[in-house]
């Protein structure tokens, strides 16, 4: 079989995808949560299903963790996670986490304020998911980074 330049280029590109070490594993996260929170556990299941390794740390004084990590009071929810230098507050969908880690914006983190019905970990049988914003926060005023209905980006 003869190989032209196009065939060689396609084979080389395909081989590059198979070389070990080219694909970076998702970074591990630490999730701080109240010991009695069930929706927090459901969110941890969501991020684990998306390929993130999540270590859970149960904390009785969760607001102390939020304050230490710089989560603005108006954006707080039930659990707080740390991943690769960022903070995740509340029921942030895995798709928003992936975008954050891919784009690496100059923010402290992402938050889903409150506990919107249908957000990851807050699914309620028989209830339609609410639309909600994933907010980026840091040194400037928080702003919407993505909008979701349930686990679907809008």
Backbone as a chain_set.jsonl record, in Angstrom:
{"seq": "XXXXXXXXXXXXXXXXXXXXXXXXXXXXXXXXXXXXXXXXXXXXXXXXXXXXXXXXXXXXXXXXXXXXXXXXXXXXXXXXXXXXXXXXXXXXXXXXXXXXXXXXXXXXXXXXXXXXXXXXXXXXXXXXXXXXXXXXXXXXXXXXXXXXXXXXXX", "coords": {"N": [[0.842, -1.18, 0.0], [0.588, 2.162, -0.848], [1.434, 5.321, 0.545], [0.09, 8.46, 0.699], [0.63, 12.031, 1.262], [-1.621, 13.069, 2.583], [-2.874, 10.814, 3.76], [-0.795, 10.044, 5.461], [-0.692, 12.279, 7.168], [-3.213, 12.145, 8.397], [-2.987, 9.683, 9.762], [-0.847, 10.29, 11.477], [-1.975, 12.324, 13.042], [-4.056, 10.913, 14.285], [-2.561, 9.031, 15.73], [-1.258, 10.688, 17.536], [-3.308, 11.309, 19.257], [-3.537, 9.001, 20.676], [-1.305, 8.742, 22.24], [-0.015, 8.165, 25.424], [-0.525, 10.33, 28.23], [-1.171, 12.607, 26.874], [-3.806, 13.287, 27.249], [-5.258, 15.033, 29.755], [-6.146, 14.168, 32.99], [-9.168, 14.853, 34.767], [-8.971, 17.341, 37.267], [-8.769, 16.715, 40.806], [-11.254, 17.382, 43.31], [-12.093, 19.051, 46.372], [-14.749, 18.772, 48.5], [-16.604, 20.651, 50.664], [-18.975, 20.133, 53.118], [-22.042, 20.109, 55.016], [-22.593, 17.626, 57.484], [-25.174, 16.472, 57.422], [-26.4, 16.958, 54.993], [-28.254, 15.987, 52.282], [-28.703, 16.722, 49.592], [-26.267, 17.701, 48.888], [-24.698, 15.415, 48.778], [-25.898, 14.225, 46.558], [-25.117, 16.048, 44.585], [-22.352, 15.632, 44.639], [-22.321, 13.02, 43.646], [-23.118, 13.638, 41.035], [-20.906, 15.161, 40.006], [-18.906, 13.272, 40.221], [-19.85, 11.32, 38.456], [-19.391, 12.705, 36.143], [-16.713, 12.463, 35.879], [-14.985, 13.632, 37.693], [-12.822, 13.439, 40.487], [-13.847, 13.41, 43.743], [-13.299, 14.465, 46.942], [-14.818, 14.316, 50.004], [-15.342, 16.498, 52.683], [-16.63, 16.727, 55.762], [-18.114, 19.363, 57.467], [-19.036, 21.152, 60.288], [-19.302, 23.92, 60.711], [-19.925, 25.379, 58.167], [-20.202, 27.921, 56.997], [-17.951, 29.29, 57.822], [-15.975, 28.169, 56.24], [-16.836, 29.038, 53.712], [-16.546, 31.839, 53.992], [-13.762, 32.003, 54.398], [-12.862, 31.122, 51.894], [-13.734, 33.115, 50.263], [-16.367, 33.375, 49.253], [-18.999, 35.32, 48.229], [-21.571, 36.577, 50.405], [-24.193, 36.826, 49.222], [-24.19, 34.901, 47.231], [-24.099, 32.426, 48.31], [-24.685, 28.95, 49.021], [-25.446, 25.572, 49.762], [-23.153, 23.801, 49.844], [-19.556, 23.853, 49.403], [-16.905, 23.774, 47.137], [-13.487, 23.075, 46.213], [-11.353, 23.324, 43.459], [-8.606, 22.914, 41.492], [-7.504, 25.513, 42.041], [-9.769, 27.09, 41.968], [-13.026, 28.052, 43.299], [-16.069, 26.442, 43.938], [-19.411, 27.014, 44.389], [-22.288, 25.722, 45.682], [-24.823, 24.163, 43.598], [-23.381, 23.713, 41.059], [-23.327, 22.872, 37.677], [-21.636, 20.115, 36.044], [-20.884, 20.691, 33.42], [-20.449, 23.449, 33.452], [-18.288, 23.552, 35.178], [-16.371, 22.207, 33.662], [-16.087, 24.041, 31.542], [-15.081, 26.264, 32.956], [-12.575, 25.237, 33.8], [-11.388, 24.75, 31.339], [-11.293, 27.258, 30.039], [-10.173, 28.946, 31.967], [-10.737, 31.544, 33.306], [-10.064, 34.77, 34.857], [-11.177, 34.601, 37.654], [-12.494, 34.083, 40.973], [-14.201, 31.977, 41.374], [-17.119, 29.878, 40.688], [-20.656, 30.072, 41.174], [-23.852, 28.806, 42.124], [-26.378, 30.375, 43.276], [-28.5, 29.839, 46.118], [-30.795, 27.112, 45.895], [-31.719, 25.915, 43.233], [-34.519, 24.254, 41.839], [-34.103, 21.274, 40.112], [-31.479, 21.714, 39.415], [-28.187, 20.16, 39.389], [-28.279, 17.624, 41.747], [-30.466, 18.683, 42.978], [-32.759, 17.674, 41.89], [-36.212, 17.113, 41.581], [-38.723, 14.861, 41.693], [-41.489, 14.979, 39.535], [-41.499, 17.722, 39.348], [-40.868, 20.461, 37.239], [-37.686, 21.478, 35.985], [-36.083, 24.48, 37.093], [-34.994, 27.519, 35.499], [-31.73, 28.855, 35.773], [-28.877, 30.86, 36.719], [-25.36, 30.404, 36.397], [-23.035, 31.875, 38.269], [-20.139, 33.844, 37.911], [-17.587, 34.803, 40.112], [-15.431, 37.059, 41.888], [-12.906, 39.454, 42.114], [-14.334, 41.546, 41.007], [-17.726, 42.692, 40.416], [-20.152, 40.065, 40.729], [-21.051, 38.054, 37.868], [-23.209, 36.641, 35.372], [-22.209, 33.6, 33.973], [-23.023, 31.323, 32.627], [-26.186, 29.951, 31.603], [-28.661, 27.765, 32.738], [-31.167, 25.175, 32.483], [-32.258, 22.968, 34.623], [-29.985, 20.463, 34.101], [-29.137, 21.259, 31.679], [-27.523, 23.348, 29.435], [-28.499, 26.589, 28.427]], "CA": [[0.0, 0.0, 0.0], [1.339, 3.414, -0.874], [0.879, 6.305, 1.461], [0.28, 9.836, 0.265], [0.788, 12.968, 2.378], [-2.889, 13.207, 3.318], [-3.027, 9.614, 4.586], [0.221, 10.119, 6.504], [-1.098, 13.312, 8.123], [-4.336, 11.617, 9.172], [-2.453, 8.667, 10.671], [-0.038, 10.963, 12.498], [-2.891, 13.013, 13.95], [-4.727, 9.882, 15.072], [-1.596, 8.447, 16.658], [-1.004, 11.668, 18.589], [-4.398, 11.22, 20.225], [-3.395, 7.777, 21.451], [-0.086, 8.772, 23.04], [-0.32, 8.38, 26.837], [-0.095, 11.602, 28.799], [-1.706, 13.739, 26.104], [-5.103, 13.64, 27.8], [-5.109, 15.357, 31.169], [-7.264, 13.736, 33.817], [-9.84, 15.945, 35.466], [-8.375, 17.545, 38.589], [-9.576, 16.318, 41.963], [-11.838, 18.49, 44.06], [-12.448, 18.843, 47.769], [-16.095, 19.293, 48.723], [-16.917, 20.916, 52.069], [-20.427, 20.067, 53.265], [-22.62, 19.78, 56.312], [-22.743, 16.165, 57.578], [-26.548, 16.0, 57.239], [-26.961, 17.453, 53.731], [-28.47, 14.967, 51.258], [-28.561, 17.252, 48.229], [-24.824, 17.833, 48.656], [-24.246, 14.082, 48.349], [-26.389, 14.031, 45.193], [-24.246, 16.845, 43.717], [-21.074, 14.908, 44.572], [-22.553, 11.925, 42.688], [-23.16, 14.262, 39.705], [-19.567, 15.502, 39.526], [-18.162, 12.015, 40.067], [-20.319, 10.715, 37.205], [-18.784, 13.477, 35.054], [-15.298, 12.133, 35.815], [-14.179, 14.323, 38.703], [-12.59, 12.778, 41.763], [-14.31, 14.341, 44.76], [-13.08, 14.094, 48.334], [-15.8, 15.024, 50.82], [-14.944, 16.862, 54.033], [-17.809, 17.186, 56.486], [-17.789, 20.515, 58.301], [-20.209, 21.658, 60.996], [-19.355, 25.378, 60.537], [-19.667, 25.533, 56.729], [-20.076, 29.344, 56.632], [-16.56, 29.679, 58.057], [-15.253, 27.755, 55.026], [-17.254, 29.941, 52.633], [-15.913, 33.137, 54.224], [-12.32, 31.832, 54.18], [-12.616, 30.955, 50.462], [-14.14, 34.328, 49.555], [-17.675, 33.285, 48.598], [-19.844, 36.434, 48.666], [-22.779, 36.122, 51.102], [-25.351, 36.74, 48.341], [-24.065, 33.784, 46.293], [-23.906, 31.19, 49.069], [-25.637, 27.843, 48.925], [-25.266, 24.592, 50.838], [-21.816, 23.195, 49.901], [-18.489, 24.618, 48.763], [-15.839, 22.881, 46.658], [-12.258, 23.668, 45.686], [-10.798, 22.53, 42.365], [-7.57, 23.507, 40.645], [-7.368, 26.939, 42.303], [-11.076, 27.744, 41.898], [-14.046, 27.714, 44.286], [-17.399, 26.147, 43.387], [-20.397, 27.186, 45.444], [-23.628, 25.23, 45.376], [-25.139, 23.114, 42.628], [-22.791, 24.066, 39.767], [-23.3, 21.709, 36.779], [-20.321, 19.665, 35.569], [-20.572, 21.378, 32.156], [-19.899, 24.761, 33.798], [-16.966, 23.294, 35.75], [-15.488, 21.897, 32.528], [-15.808, 25.295, 30.835], [-14.205, 27.039, 33.832], [-11.23, 24.668, 33.772], [-10.851, 24.866, 29.978], [-11.065, 28.662, 29.692], [-9.349, 29.512, 33.04], [-10.907, 32.996, 33.453], [-9.504, 35.363, 36.074], [-12.233, 34.716, 38.657], [-12.263, 33.236, 42.14], [-14.95, 30.739, 41.195], [-18.482, 29.858, 40.159], [-21.682, 29.821, 42.186], [-25.276, 28.738, 41.833], [-26.977, 30.812, 44.536], [-29.704, 29.142, 46.533], [-30.893, 25.698, 45.546], [-32.751, 25.847, 42.193], [-35.111, 22.952, 41.53], [-33.63, 20.694, 38.861], [-30.018, 21.811, 39.287], [-27.61, 18.874, 39.794], [-28.443, 17.351, 43.169], [-31.741, 19.248, 43.429], [-33.839, 17.156, 41.068], [-37.403, 16.779, 42.348], [-39.655, 14.117, 40.844], [-42.763, 15.637, 39.311], [-41.33, 19.18, 39.23], [-40.061, 20.923, 36.111], [-36.49, 22.211, 36.422], [-36.064, 25.934, 36.969], [-33.846, 28.128, 34.832], [-30.882, 29.536, 36.751], [-27.581, 31.313, 36.229], [-24.115, 30.083, 37.072], [-22.402, 33.171, 38.436], [-18.688, 33.936, 38.117], [-17.314, 35.815, 41.117], [-14.02, 37.313, 42.179], [-12.622, 40.811, 42.575], [-15.341, 42.482, 40.506], [-19.125, 42.327, 40.661], [-20.496, 38.769, 40.127], [-21.784, 38.135, 36.603], [-23.651, 35.355, 34.844], [-21.295, 32.985, 33.013], [-23.825, 30.397, 31.827], [-27.571, 29.784, 32.058], [-29.091, 26.369, 32.647], [-32.466, 24.703, 32.963], [-31.837, 21.643, 35.085], [-28.587, 20.197, 33.797], [-28.984, 21.592, 30.27], [-27.142, 24.736, 29.181], [-29.406, 27.311, 27.525]], "C": [[0.883, 1.237, 0.0], [0.635, 4.427, 0.014], [1.163, 7.695, 0.91], [0.366, 10.754, 1.492], [-0.474, 13.093, 3.22], [-3.094, 12.017, 4.252], [-2.036, 9.643, 5.738], [-0.194, 11.125, 7.582], [-2.251, 12.829, 8.998], [-3.872, 10.567, 10.172], [-1.646, 9.304, 11.799], [-0.929, 11.667, 13.517], [-3.615, 12.019, 14.851], [-3.808, 9.251, 16.102], [-1.315, 9.402, 17.806], [-2.082, 11.623, 19.66], [-4.253, 10.008, 21.137], [-2.182, 7.77, 22.37], [-0.448, 9.044, 24.497], [0.215, 9.725, 27.318], [-0.617, 12.809, 28.038], [-3.039, 14.214, 26.676], [-4.929, 13.854, 29.297], [-6.353, 14.896, 31.918], [-7.882, 14.955, 34.488], [-9.216, 16.108, 36.843], [-9.337, 17.118, 39.702], [-10.135, 17.556, 42.65], [-12.07, 18.059, 45.502], [-13.786, 19.52, 47.985], [-16.325, 19.424, 50.226], [-18.435, 20.945, 52.198], [-20.819, 19.772, 54.698], [-22.844, 18.266, 56.363], [-24.151, 15.645, 57.268], [-27.16, 16.356, 55.889], [-27.049, 16.347, 52.674], [-28.299, 15.487, 49.848], [-27.089, 17.454, 47.888], [-24.26, 16.499, 48.167], [-24.685, 13.807, 46.913], [-25.55, 14.843, 44.201], [-22.884, 16.178, 43.56], [-21.205, 13.732, 43.6], [-22.533, 12.456, 41.258], [-21.753, 14.55, 39.186], [-18.699, 14.255, 39.369], [-18.563, 11.311, 38.773], [-19.732, 11.427, 35.986], [-17.268, 13.271, 34.983], [-14.402, 12.841, 36.813], [-14.032, 13.444, 39.945], [-12.958, 13.784, 42.838], [-14.089, 13.758, 46.148], [-14.027, 14.948, 49.17], [-15.238, 15.245, 52.216], [-16.189, 17.406, 54.724], [-17.406, 18.234, 57.513], [-19.063, 21.021, 58.968], [-20.388, 23.162, 60.764], [-19.027, 25.726, 59.08], [-19.51, 27.0, 56.323], [-18.675, 29.886, 56.891], [-15.714, 29.34, 56.841], [-15.569, 28.711, 53.885], [-16.578, 31.304, 52.773], [-14.411, 33.058, 53.937], [-11.983, 31.762, 52.687], [-13.135, 32.121, 49.628], [-15.449, 34.238, 48.804], [-18.549, 34.432, 49.115], [-21.132, 35.924, 49.32], [-24.004, 35.95, 50.201], [-25.319, 35.584, 47.352], [-24.009, 32.436, 47.008], [-25.054, 30.215, 48.905], [-25.286, 26.848, 50.025], [-23.876, 23.973, 50.925], [-20.833, 24.034, 49.095], [-17.381, 23.66, 48.374], [-14.653, 23.71, 46.186], [-11.725, 22.737, 44.604], [-9.801, 23.375, 41.573], [-7.445, 25.03, 40.795], [-8.661, 27.734, 42.246], [-11.98, 27.261, 43.03], [-15.353, 27.463, 43.535], [-18.387, 26.218, 44.54], [-21.763, 26.698, 44.976], [-23.668, 24.238, 44.233], [-24.674, 23.464, 41.212], [-22.751, 22.819, 38.876], [-21.876, 21.388, 36.302], [-19.928, 20.362, 34.276], [-19.974, 22.757, 32.427], [-18.504, 24.611, 34.398], [-15.973, 23.026, 34.624], [-15.121, 23.164, 31.764], [-14.851, 26.171, 31.645], [-12.767, 26.546, 33.72], [-10.58, 24.763, 32.39], [-10.463, 26.307, 29.657], [-10.182, 29.396, 30.701], [-9.486, 31.04, 33.156], [-10.32, 33.478, 34.784], [-10.641, 35.663, 37.048], [-11.838, 33.845, 39.848], [-13.005, 31.914, 41.976], [-16.319, 30.945, 40.594], [-19.453, 29.543, 41.289], [-23.047, 29.685, 41.541], [-25.95, 29.113, 43.153], [-28.268, 30.064, 44.842], [-29.655, 27.687, 46.121], [-31.982, 25.508, 44.482], [-33.231, 24.416, 41.931], [-34.602, 22.494, 40.168], [-32.144, 20.855, 38.631], [-29.418, 20.493, 39.789], [-27.636, 18.688, 41.315], [-29.756, 17.851, 43.73], [-32.914, 18.812, 42.549], [-35.001, 16.731, 41.963], [-38.394, 16.12, 41.401], [-40.988, 14.847, 40.756], [-42.677, 17.157, 39.19], [-40.458, 19.494, 38.035], [-38.839, 21.672, 36.63], [-36.625, 23.706, 36.182], [-34.868, 26.364, 36.124], [-33.056, 28.885, 35.897], [-29.558, 29.9, 36.102], [-26.463, 30.716, 37.068], [-23.325, 31.38, 37.075], [-20.895, 33.027, 38.628], [-18.47, 35.055, 39.133], [-15.82, 35.919, 41.371], [-13.847, 38.717, 42.699], [-13.67, 41.824, 42.126], [-16.739, 41.96, 40.858], [-19.43, 40.963, 40.023], [-21.288, 38.962, 38.838], [-22.126, 36.723, 36.132], [-22.652, 34.851, 33.808], [-22.047, 32.045, 32.071], [-25.232, 30.371, 32.418], [-27.974, 28.359, 31.792], [-30.569, 26.24, 32.972], [-32.199, 23.263, 33.339], [-30.349, 21.498, 34.846], [-28.244, 20.556, 32.352], [-28.644, 23.076, 30.117], [-28.109, 25.353, 28.173], [-28.636, 28.248, 26.626]], "O": [[1.828, 1.328, 0.783], [-0.581, 4.39, 0.203], [2.314, 8.065, 0.682], [0.195, 10.301, 2.624], [-0.395, 13.211, 4.443], [-3.453, 12.201, 5.415], [-2.388, 9.305, 6.868], [-0.06, 10.849, 8.774], [-2.262, 13.075, 10.204], [-4.323, 10.566, 11.317], [-1.76, 8.891, 12.953], [-0.666, 11.611, 14.719], [-3.768, 12.26, 16.049], [-4.23, 8.966, 17.223], [-1.15, 8.962, 18.944], [-1.807, 11.87, 20.834], [-4.789, 9.993, 22.246], [-2.049, 6.872, 23.201], [-1.114, 10.037, 24.791], [1.264, 10.193, 26.874], [-0.507, 13.933, 28.526], [-3.367, 15.398, 26.6], [-4.501, 12.951, 30.015], [-7.477, 15.202, 31.521], [-7.208, 15.954, 34.742], [-8.957, 15.114, 37.522], [-10.556, 17.162, 39.542], [-9.556, 18.639, 42.575], [-12.222, 16.876, 45.806], [-13.945, 20.704, 47.69], [-16.252, 18.443, 50.966], [-19.11, 21.685, 51.482], [-20.027, 19.254, 55.485], [-23.251, 17.681, 55.359], [-24.301, 14.484, 56.886], [-28.338, 16.077, 55.664], [-26.024, 15.833, 52.226], [-27.799, 14.766, 48.984], [-26.708, 17.384, 46.72], [-23.44, 16.465, 47.25], [-23.931, 13.221, 46.135], [-25.296, 14.378, 43.09], [-22.323, 16.162, 42.464], [-20.292, 13.477, 42.815], [-21.994, 11.804, 40.363], [-21.438, 14.215, 38.044], [-17.851, 14.195, 38.479], [-17.71, 10.767, 38.072], [-19.591, 10.826, 34.921], [-16.61, 13.844, 34.115], [-13.184, 12.669, 36.782], [-14.98, 12.798, 40.39], [-12.435, 14.899, 42.847], [-14.62, 12.7, 46.487], [-14.03, 16.173, 49.049], [-14.727, 14.322, 52.851], [-16.736, 18.43, 54.313], [-16.493, 18.031, 58.315], [-20.057, 21.288, 58.292], [-21.519, 23.629, 60.633], [-17.976, 26.3, 58.796], [-18.758, 27.297, 55.395], [-18.255, 30.845, 56.244], [-14.842, 30.115, 56.448], [-14.667, 29.145, 53.169], [-16.093, 31.862, 51.788], [-13.854, 33.954, 53.301], [-10.95, 32.275, 52.257], [-12.989, 32.114, 48.405], [-15.639, 34.947, 47.816], [-18.813, 34.509, 50.314], [-21.721, 34.95, 48.85], [-24.78, 35.014, 50.399], [-26.324, 35.313, 46.695], [-23.882, 31.402, 46.352], [-26.207, 30.587, 48.685], [-24.871, 27.251, 51.112], [-23.451, 23.641, 52.031], [-21.22, 24.816, 48.227], [-16.961, 22.828, 49.178], [-14.789, 24.875, 45.812], [-11.652, 21.523, 44.794], [-10.148, 24.434, 41.052], [-7.299, 25.748, 39.805], [-8.642, 28.947, 42.459], [-11.743, 26.216, 43.637], [-15.693, 28.195, 42.606], [-18.208, 25.548, 45.557], [-22.316, 27.2, 43.998], [-22.682, 23.563, 43.936], [-25.478, 23.505, 40.281], [-22.19, 21.802, 39.284], [-21.033, 22.276, 36.176], [-18.742, 20.604, 34.052], [-19.079, 23.19, 31.701], [-17.632, 25.446, 34.157], [-14.862, 23.555, 34.632], [-13.965, 23.342, 31.38], [-13.919, 26.753, 31.09], [-11.845, 27.346, 33.564], [-9.357, 24.848, 32.286], [-9.412, 26.547, 29.064], [-9.511, 30.363, 30.341], [-8.486, 31.756, 33.112], [-10.111, 32.692, 35.708], [-11.022, 36.818, 37.244], [-10.964, 32.985, 39.743], [-12.512, 30.862, 42.382], [-16.646, 32.009, 40.07], [-19.114, 28.837, 42.239], [-23.361, 30.35, 40.553], [-26.081, 28.275, 44.045], [-29.026, 29.704, 43.941], [-28.577, 27.101, 46.014], [-33.058, 24.996, 44.793], [-32.427, 23.491, 41.817], [-34.663, 23.24, 39.191], [-31.587, 20.205, 37.746], [-30.076, 19.774, 40.542], [-27.084, 19.495, 42.063], [-30.129, 17.486, 44.844], [-33.933, 19.497, 42.473], [-34.799, 16.069, 42.981], [-38.848, 16.73, 40.434], [-41.545, 15.277, 41.766], [-43.692, 17.81, 38.951], [-39.419, 18.863, 37.837], [-38.938, 22.418, 37.604], [-37.21, 24.138, 35.188], [-33.862, 25.66, 36.046], [-33.634, 29.481, 36.807], [-29.166, 29.334, 35.081], [-26.595, 30.544, 38.28], [-22.988, 31.918, 36.02], [-20.435, 32.195, 39.409], [-19.081, 36.119, 39.037], [-15.055, 34.992, 41.103], [-14.551, 39.137, 43.617], [-13.873, 42.843, 42.785], [-16.893, 40.927, 41.508], [-19.013, 40.718, 38.891], [-22.084, 39.893, 38.715], [-21.434, 35.755, 36.445], [-22.291, 35.574, 32.879], [-21.752, 31.977, 30.878], [-25.439, 30.722, 33.58], [-27.664, 27.804, 30.738], [-31.146, 27.089, 33.651], [-31.941, 22.427, 32.472], [-29.549, 22.302, 35.324], [-27.176, 20.195, 31.859], [-29.37, 23.946, 30.6], [-28.489, 24.715, 27.191], [-29.232, 28.94, 25.8]]}, "num_chains": 1, "name": "protein.A"}
